[in-house]
């Protein structure tokens, strides 16, 4: 996108407060306001509306009415038009959104050209197309079950009111990967974004009101400083489906709570993905890519590869090559177009990462690179890219999700052993395999139990690609046709013929 088409705006953050979107209206929060902080500077950017329980109650009620009492759920052409309007509104305002995203999420500006902003905006078009092209009704033809002549149809219908609960790391990608398919499928939505990135979501609410025909109640955006609003949303009996992205611990709580009213749940959770270098790979090139991957957005991505598996005989060489590549990655201001490793989101997240750095030493590991804060960077929640050596796959540092630029390097004894170690994890989200013999690399990829895998640098992120995890990385898939179908019910009509 060229900057000439980016529209300047006089809206916040130059004024100071964002608002809730409830039943088609932008309004203040019943609990007042809460600050949103720039993680690169620690400065308060401004304030977001803080929803109380009554605001959320009103949002759920509005979503319920819009689903039950309007034609939204039965008009795919209108839905497609509204989604394209939203995509175009976001595109016209991409400069404003970029400013907010870099400042609030600490997202490197470079990544806003792709998965942090422009990619997910464009992906709304995929779901608009799907609303119109999807085979909503399948004719199964005539049959005579139990001797009764019958015509049968399978209808796919929207699930109803969707609770979309999202984290802070890729706010637009995750918000739009829920809003796009949920709306295309005919649902209405209450979106509750993370307390750390309220403006990224509230900006979308403003654009919906100002620049689209989305009817009142179809999308509600409820920012809050309090995780209790997420819990309230999951427990409310008027909600039909919960689409949650976040930590595995919170995902478990969401699933347990949803069980009380037997809601459908989609969960996209944590990861500890393996980056497997086979013994015929270009070791240096593969290690350099692994270093780059773990530094991207300071490692704050659930699908980032954080365990580097290398041939045992070349462990030291691989560690040296990875450390050298890390030393070439400058941690810096996310607004700088050359930055890929910006700050962590918050002091709390930095404490968590630093806790794992201490644990790495306690468990007997060493730092081949990094291991602490960045010298000379006093402000902002920055930590150094870090390579941990000397630990096994049984260590906590190799098993638990850290969510920082921390890579642990582990030795393997050949393809079977690499597969065993890659699969020896509570998680199963993503991974990578590098090798010169493509058949071998494919065979290893086919045996790793994760939702996505990259072979020799292939990219699995795209609107038409289903994303999600095995094991404790989640339930269901996001994006692609499979992701769209998560938001559908199946109904059969059988007619006497
Ligand atoms: P983090 O540990 O980074 O804060 P979480 O997985 O706890 O990540 O949060 C992801 C999202 O889930 C956020 O929007 C948060 O407010 C929300 N959330 C936190 N606790 C709950 C809960 N018990 N039920 C529903 N949503 C919750």
XYZ file of C-alpha atoms and ligand atoms in Angstrom:
524
model
C 0.000 0.000 0.000
C 1.539 3.331 -0.944
C 1.412 6.118 1.608
C -0.351 8.388 -0.907
C -3.609 6.477 -0.410
C -3.349 6.450 3.370
C -5.781 8.957 4.788
C -4.739 11.192 7.621
C -7.185 11.437 10.472
C -7.899 13.837 13.270
C -9.400 11.105 15.470
C -7.692 9.719 18.513
C -4.911 9.024 19.419
C -4.613 12.814 19.057
C -7.709 13.160 21.205
C -7.455 10.805 24.114
C -10.257 8.271 24.549
C -11.711 5.425 22.543
C -15.263 4.169 22.977
C -17.248 0.952 23.112
C -19.417 -0.162 20.200
C -22.709 -1.441 21.589
C -25.884 -1.852 19.519
C -24.587 0.394 16.738
C -23.574 3.237 19.058
C -20.209 4.452 20.243
C -20.356 5.054 23.961
C -18.322 5.505 27.122
C -17.724 2.603 29.491
C -19.647 2.160 32.729
C -16.392 1.488 34.600
C -14.778 4.684 33.291
C -11.523 4.561 31.354
C -8.254 2.700 31.510
C -4.865 3.658 30.083
C -3.247 2.115 27.049
C 0.530 2.138 27.113
C 3.232 2.324 24.444
C 5.482 -0.671 25.249
C 8.462 0.885 23.456
C 8.420 4.030 25.618
C 6.294 3.073 28.659
C 4.282 6.273 28.064
C 0.503 6.346 28.372
C -0.821 6.836 24.848
C -4.323 7.665 25.988
C -7.392 5.929 27.375
C -9.949 3.338 26.382
C -13.539 2.921 27.512
C -13.713 0.443 30.382
C -16.830 -1.701 30.068
C -18.682 -2.824 33.156
C -20.922 -5.869 33.447
C -23.972 -3.870 32.280
C -22.224 -2.695 29.112
C -21.365 -6.277 28.253
C -24.889 -7.398 29.081
C -26.228 -4.757 26.669
C -23.775 -5.862 23.968
C -24.819 -9.512 24.263
C -28.485 -8.498 24.210
C -27.929 -6.410 21.071
C -26.103 -9.272 19.339
C -28.917 -11.662 20.291
C -31.603 -9.341 18.877
C -29.657 -8.687 15.686
C -29.355 -12.408 15.157
C -32.921 -13.394 16.098
C -34.920 -10.445 14.825
C -33.221 -9.122 11.668
C -32.531 -10.608 8.240
C -28.736 -10.604 8.770
C -28.453 -14.368 9.278
C -30.316 -15.074 6.016
C -28.760 -12.537 3.643
C -25.298 -13.620 2.478
C -25.143 -11.022 -0.312
C -25.708 -8.180 2.171
C -23.138 -9.677 4.502
C -20.578 -9.860 1.704
C -21.247 -6.213 0.851
C -20.796 -5.128 4.488
C -17.545 -7.085 4.801
C -16.165 -5.471 1.663
C -17.215 -2.053 2.991
C -15.339 -2.818 6.190
C -12.272 -3.971 4.272
C -12.331 -0.792 2.177
C -12.836 1.445 5.223
C -9.888 -0.194 6.955
C -7.802 0.195 3.820
C -8.642 3.900 3.512
C -7.626 4.395 7.151
C -4.579 2.134 7.131
C -2.205 4.966 8.053
C -4.161 5.709 11.231
C -4.405 2.019 12.058
C -0.678 1.527 11.476
C 0.154 4.345 13.881
C -2.049 2.807 16.561
C -0.754 -0.710 15.992
C 2.914 0.234 16.182
C 2.364 2.471 19.212
C 0.002 0.244 21.187
C 1.050 -3.336 20.315
C 4.752 -2.501 19.804
C 4.348 -4.218 16.437
C 7.264 -3.605 14.094
C 6.045 -1.300 11.330
C 7.456 -3.754 8.772
C 5.025 -6.411 9.995
C 2.050 -4.059 9.586
C 2.644 -4.416 5.808
C 1.845 -8.101 6.320
C 0.274 -10.143 9.114
C 0.013 -7.343 11.663
C -2.410 -5.240 9.584
C -2.585 -5.182 5.800
C -2.719 -8.972 5.366
C -5.716 -9.472 7.674
C -7.542 -6.460 6.169
C -7.203 -7.972 2.687
C -8.274 -11.380 4.032
C -11.752 -9.975 4.773
C -12.293 -10.176 1.013
C -11.783 -13.950 1.112
C -14.592 -14.317 3.648
C -16.874 -11.905 1.753
C -16.418 -14.104 -1.350
C -17.098 -17.210 0.706
C -20.424 -15.777 1.965
C -21.580 -15.663 -1.657
C -19.958 -18.791 -3.074
C -20.463 -21.231 -0.193
C -22.897 -24.111 -0.879
C -25.365 -23.297 1.914
C -27.746 -26.066 0.894
C -26.814 -29.546 -0.332
C -29.520 -31.669 -1.907
C -29.053 -35.304 -0.826
C -31.846 -36.407 -3.159
C -34.597 -38.925 -2.586
C -34.451 -42.052 -0.478
C -36.877 -44.362 1.294
C -35.610 -44.644 4.875
C -37.869 -47.085 6.760
C -39.993 -47.296 3.609
C -40.971 -43.583 3.646
C -40.273 -41.777 0.356
C -38.339 -38.674 1.399
C -36.363 -35.779 -0.101
C -33.441 -34.669 2.035
C -31.424 -31.457 2.212
C -28.474 -30.465 4.388
C -28.535 -26.769 5.318
C -25.574 -24.964 6.836
C -26.670 -22.145 9.137
C -24.881 -19.614 11.338
C -24.272 -20.748 14.914
C -25.806 -17.572 16.426
C -24.158 -15.119 18.809
C -20.361 -15.462 18.786
C -18.143 -14.374 21.667
C -14.756 -13.463 20.180
C -12.094 -13.142 22.880
C -8.678 -12.099 21.658
C -5.097 -11.461 22.849
C -2.709 -8.575 22.258
C 0.104 -10.043 20.170
C -1.393 -9.875 16.653
C -4.543 -7.879 17.459
C -5.830 -7.218 13.927
C -4.904 -10.607 12.547
C -6.786 -12.365 15.324
C -9.729 -9.927 15.487
C -10.309 -10.149 11.709
C -9.712 -13.916 11.563
C -12.735 -14.139 13.875
C -14.896 -11.234 12.609
C -14.431 -12.163 8.915
C -15.655 -15.761 8.964
C -18.144 -15.265 11.825
C -19.895 -12.416 9.989
C -19.660 -14.051 6.550
C -21.336 -17.112 8.049
C -24.238 -14.957 9.337
C -23.451 -14.764 13.035
C -23.498 -11.681 15.203
C -20.456 -10.960 17.346
C -19.378 -9.541 20.675
C -15.640 -8.894 20.435
C -13.698 -8.546 23.666
C -10.104 -7.573 22.882
C -7.175 -7.853 25.298
C -6.722 -5.147 27.951
C -3.276 -4.361 26.447
C -4.542 -3.466 22.944
C -7.956 -1.780 23.271
C -7.353 0.899 20.623
C -6.610 -1.611 17.863
C -10.134 -2.980 18.319
C -11.898 0.294 19.176
C -10.607 1.824 15.937
C -12.451 -0.896 14.039
C -15.621 -0.030 15.972
C -15.362 3.613 14.912
C -14.925 2.655 11.276
C -17.870 0.255 11.395
C -20.136 3.060 12.601
C -18.770 5.785 10.354
C -18.107 3.929 7.127
C -20.181 0.722 6.844
C -23.812 -0.400 6.712
C -23.300 -3.127 9.315
C -26.620 -3.061 11.212
C -26.734 -2.207 14.933
C -25.898 -5.171 17.138
C -24.211 -7.257 14.438
C -20.765 -6.288 15.740
C -20.238 -5.110 19.307
C -16.758 -4.220 20.584
C -16.328 -4.163 24.319
C -12.954 -3.015 25.627
C -12.208 -3.658 29.280
C -9.332 -3.622 31.734
C -10.856 -6.612 33.498
C -10.527 -10.248 32.401
C -13.819 -10.821 34.228
C -15.641 -9.434 31.168
C -14.226 -12.342 29.157
C -15.424 -14.800 31.757
C -18.872 -13.125 31.802
C -19.126 -13.470 28.030
C -18.281 -17.172 28.102
C -20.804 -17.878 30.862
C -23.743 -15.958 29.352
C -26.450 -18.360 28.086
C -27.336 -16.018 25.184
C -23.937 -16.721 23.589
C -23.907 -19.748 21.252
C -20.230 -20.101 20.405
C -16.956 -18.943 21.941
C -14.013 -18.246 19.658
C -10.994 -17.748 21.879
C -7.321 -17.095 21.182
C -4.907 -16.826 24.077
C -2.943 -18.828 26.580
C -3.567 -22.519 27.167
C -4.324 -21.868 30.849
C -7.080 -19.368 30.009
C -8.322 -21.600 27.166
C -8.805 -24.388 29.672
C -10.849 -22.043 31.920
C -12.925 -20.945 28.907
C -13.690 -24.532 27.937
C -14.632 -25.485 31.501
C -16.971 -22.503 31.808
C -18.515 -23.078 28.370
C -19.278 -26.666 29.395
C -21.940 -25.454 31.832
C -24.142 -24.310 28.952
C -22.584 -26.694 26.368
C -21.439 -23.931 24.046
C -19.379 -24.726 21.000
C -15.779 -23.614 21.579
C -13.028 -22.786 19.143
C -9.671 -22.490 20.928
C -6.376 -21.302 19.456
C -3.812 -21.604 22.246
C -0.107 -21.872 22.962
C 2.774 -23.508 21.157
C 6.369 -24.664 21.517
C 7.064 -25.419 17.898
C 10.141 -27.263 16.676
C 12.457 -26.052 13.926
C 14.094 -29.246 12.666
C 17.396 -29.067 10.799
C 18.163 -32.401 9.134
C 21.758 -33.531 8.627
C 21.696 -32.776 4.895
C 20.453 -29.183 5.338
C 22.437 -26.011 4.746
C 23.083 -25.633 8.479
C 24.163 -21.996 8.501
C 21.278 -20.768 6.363
C 18.749 -22.797 8.360
C 20.088 -21.529 11.706
C 20.040 -17.928 10.464
C 16.376 -18.307 9.515
C 15.597 -19.864 12.903
C 17.220 -16.877 14.654
C 15.239 -14.440 12.527
C 11.981 -16.316 13.190
C 12.277 -16.228 16.984
C 13.104 -12.509 16.973
C 10.068 -11.567 14.881
C 7.811 -9.322 17.015
C 10.113 -10.248 19.926
C 8.912 -13.852 19.779
C 5.340 -12.915 20.714
C 3.582 -15.348 18.406
C 2.046 -18.678 19.342
C 3.238 -20.324 16.103
C 6.835 -19.068 16.293
C 9.421 -21.861 16.308
C 11.157 -21.797 19.703
C 12.947 -25.169 19.806
C 15.817 -25.539 17.337
C 16.665 -29.220 16.718
C 20.056 -29.792 15.079
C 22.243 -32.862 14.335
C 24.180 -33.754 17.503
C 27.543 -33.873 15.684
C 27.087 -30.249 14.568
C 25.525 -28.833 17.746
C 28.360 -26.410 18.568
C 28.618 -25.209 14.993
C 24.841 -24.672 14.857
C 24.842 -22.783 18.169
C 27.635 -20.520 16.933
C 25.852 -19.848 13.621
C 22.539 -19.091 15.384
C 24.212 -16.805 17.929
C 26.017 -14.970 15.118
C 22.728 -14.444 13.281
C 21.074 -13.166 16.478
C 23.893 -10.699 17.036
C 23.019 -9.146 13.665
C 19.386 -8.500 14.635
C 19.028 -5.104 16.226
C 16.377 -4.733 18.909
C 14.772 -1.384 18.387
C 11.981 1.119 17.958
C 9.079 -0.678 16.261
C 8.361 2.478 14.240
C 11.772 2.157 12.562
C 11.150 0.464 9.191
C 14.173 -1.834 9.680
C 13.065 -3.271 13.037
C 11.762 -6.835 13.346
C 12.406 -7.238 17.088
C 10.542 -4.565 19.059
C 9.479 -4.549 22.700
C 7.497 -7.055 24.731
C 3.951 -5.853 25.362
C 4.192 -5.035 29.068
C 6.246 -5.066 32.239
C 4.260 -8.155 33.260
C 5.285 -9.972 30.080
C 8.910 -8.907 30.509
C 8.839 -10.251 34.090
C 7.555 -13.541 32.726
C 10.295 -13.776 30.096
C 12.987 -12.796 32.589
C 11.672 -15.491 34.939
C 12.310 -18.049 32.176
C 15.805 -16.643 31.584
C 16.601 -17.218 35.273
C 15.048 -20.674 35.044
C 17.265 -21.513 32.048
C 20.357 -20.960 34.219
C 18.836 -22.778 37.203
C 18.129 -25.778 34.983
C 21.789 -25.858 33.915
C 21.555 -24.009 30.604
C 23.878 -21.312 29.258
C 23.340 -18.313 27.019
C 25.172 -18.540 23.707
C 23.687 -15.124 22.998
C 21.626 -12.609 24.987
C 20.044 -13.501 28.300
C 18.846 -10.140 29.614
C 17.769 -6.596 28.914
C 19.274 -4.567 26.105
C 22.217 -2.436 27.291
C 21.513 1.253 26.804
C 17.742 0.852 26.364
C 16.421 2.141 29.679
C 12.813 2.753 28.604
C 10.513 0.222 27.001
C 9.967 -3.464 27.675
C 12.843 -4.727 25.525
C 14.807 -7.935 26.032
C 17.697 -9.316 24.012
C 17.251 -12.140 21.545
C 18.491 -15.148 23.498
C 19.887 -18.547 22.553
C 19.866 -21.162 25.336
C 22.275 -24.099 25.036
C 22.971 -27.097 27.239
C 19.378 -28.082 28.070
C 17.392 -31.176 27.117
C 13.851 -31.402 25.823
C 12.656 -32.411 29.300
C 13.616 -28.993 30.756
C 10.813 -26.542 31.506
C 12.462 -23.977 29.236
C 12.076 -26.455 26.354
C 8.519 -27.463 27.256
C 6.743 -24.263 28.301
C 5.672 -21.356 26.136
C 7.780 -18.280 26.959
C 6.394 -15.704 24.477
C 9.660 -13.827 24.083
C 12.670 -13.922 21.717
C 14.095 -17.010 23.420
C 15.278 -20.017 21.428
C 16.472 -23.274 22.986
C 18.793 -25.412 20.847
C 18.575 -29.203 21.255
C 20.598 -32.035 19.662
C 18.953 -34.854 17.683
C 20.306 -38.223 16.488
C 18.744 -38.437 13.052
C 15.315 -38.083 11.444
C 13.410 -40.483 13.724
C 14.870 -38.893 16.827
C 14.056 -35.403 15.521
C 10.432 -36.451 14.978
C 10.318 -37.965 18.468
C 11.640 -34.774 20.103
C 9.415 -32.499 18.003
C 6.378 -34.530 19.100
C 7.494 -34.753 22.733
C 5.630 -31.580 23.681
C 2.284 -30.770 25.276
C 1.695 -28.506 22.276
C 1.161 -29.176 18.568
C 0.719 -25.866 16.782
C 3.365 -25.417 14.103
C 6.920 -26.225 13.074
C 9.551 -26.212 10.360
C 11.767 -28.773 8.642
C 14.934 -28.011 6.672
C 16.722 -30.554 4.473
C 18.120 -30.895 0.985
C 16.508 -34.248 0.151
C 12.918 -33.116 -0.279
C 11.405 -36.581 0.143
C 13.148 -36.958 3.493
C 12.072 -33.504 4.634
C 8.483 -34.235 3.576
C 8.529 -37.541 5.417
C 9.671 -35.834 8.616
C 7.012 -33.109 8.179
C 4.314 -35.748 7.706
C 5.204 -37.362 11.044
C 5.165 -34.196 13.184
C 1.806 -33.778 14.920
C 1.091 -30.080 14.464
C -1.513 -28.007 12.626
C 0.916 -26.257 10.249
C 4.451 -27.025 9.052
C 6.885 -25.141 6.861
C 9.324 -27.124 4.704
C 12.465 -25.262 3.634
C 10.929 -21.866 4.383
C 7.479 -22.338 2.804
C 4.837 -19.948 4.193
C 1.604 -21.414 5.570
C -0.053 -18.106 6.508
C -2.840 -17.145 4.102
C -6.603 -16.450 4.168
C -7.353 -19.806 2.513
C -5.175 -21.813 4.928
C -6.718 -23.326 8.059
C -4.612 -22.549 11.124
C -4.762 -24.215 14.528
C -3.323 -26.892 16.719
C -3.170 -30.468 17.899
C -3.024 -31.413 21.576
C -2.969 -28.481 24.027
C -2.544 -25.966 21.205
C -6.280 -25.906 20.728
C -9.469 -27.182 19.197
C -10.628 -26.346 15.691
C -9.163 -24.278 12.874
C -9.157 -20.567 12.081
C -9.315 -19.142 8.531
C -9.744 -21.050 5.309
C -12.998 -22.865 4.532
C -12.441 -25.053 7.611
C -12.236 -21.905 9.764
C -15.446 -20.518 8.227
C -17.257 -23.800 8.910
C -16.381 -23.552 12.631
C -19.063 -20.835 12.743
C -21.809 -22.968 11.183
C -24.429 -25.377 12.427
C -25.721 -28.260 10.315
C -29.448 -28.772 9.835
C -31.228 -31.483 7.864
C -34.664 -31.034 6.325
C -36.433 -34.251 5.359
C -39.629 -33.806 3.328
C -42.158 -36.492 2.548
C -42.084 -37.026 -1.209
P -2.401 -13.263 28.662
O -1.886 -14.271 29.649
O -1.434 -12.834 27.686
O -3.106 -12.093 29.292
P -4.868 -14.644 28.210
O -4.965 -15.924 27.501
O -5.108 -14.665 29.681
O -3.472 -14.035 27.816
O -5.865 -13.581 27.574
C -6.405 -13.636 26.282
C -7.773 -12.991 26.316
O -8.612 -13.727 27.214
C -7.806 -11.556 26.809
O -8.774 -10.846 26.057
C -8.236 -11.703 28.270
O -8.866 -10.553 28.789
C -9.218 -12.845 28.150
N -9.433 -13.608 29.401
C -8.616 -13.731 30.475
N -9.147 -14.561 31.398
C -10.332 -14.994 30.896
C -11.341 -15.898 31.356
N -11.248 -16.531 32.522
N -12.403 -16.122 30.537
C -12.511 -15.518 29.350
N -11.595 -14.660 28.861
C -10.521 -14.385 29.623
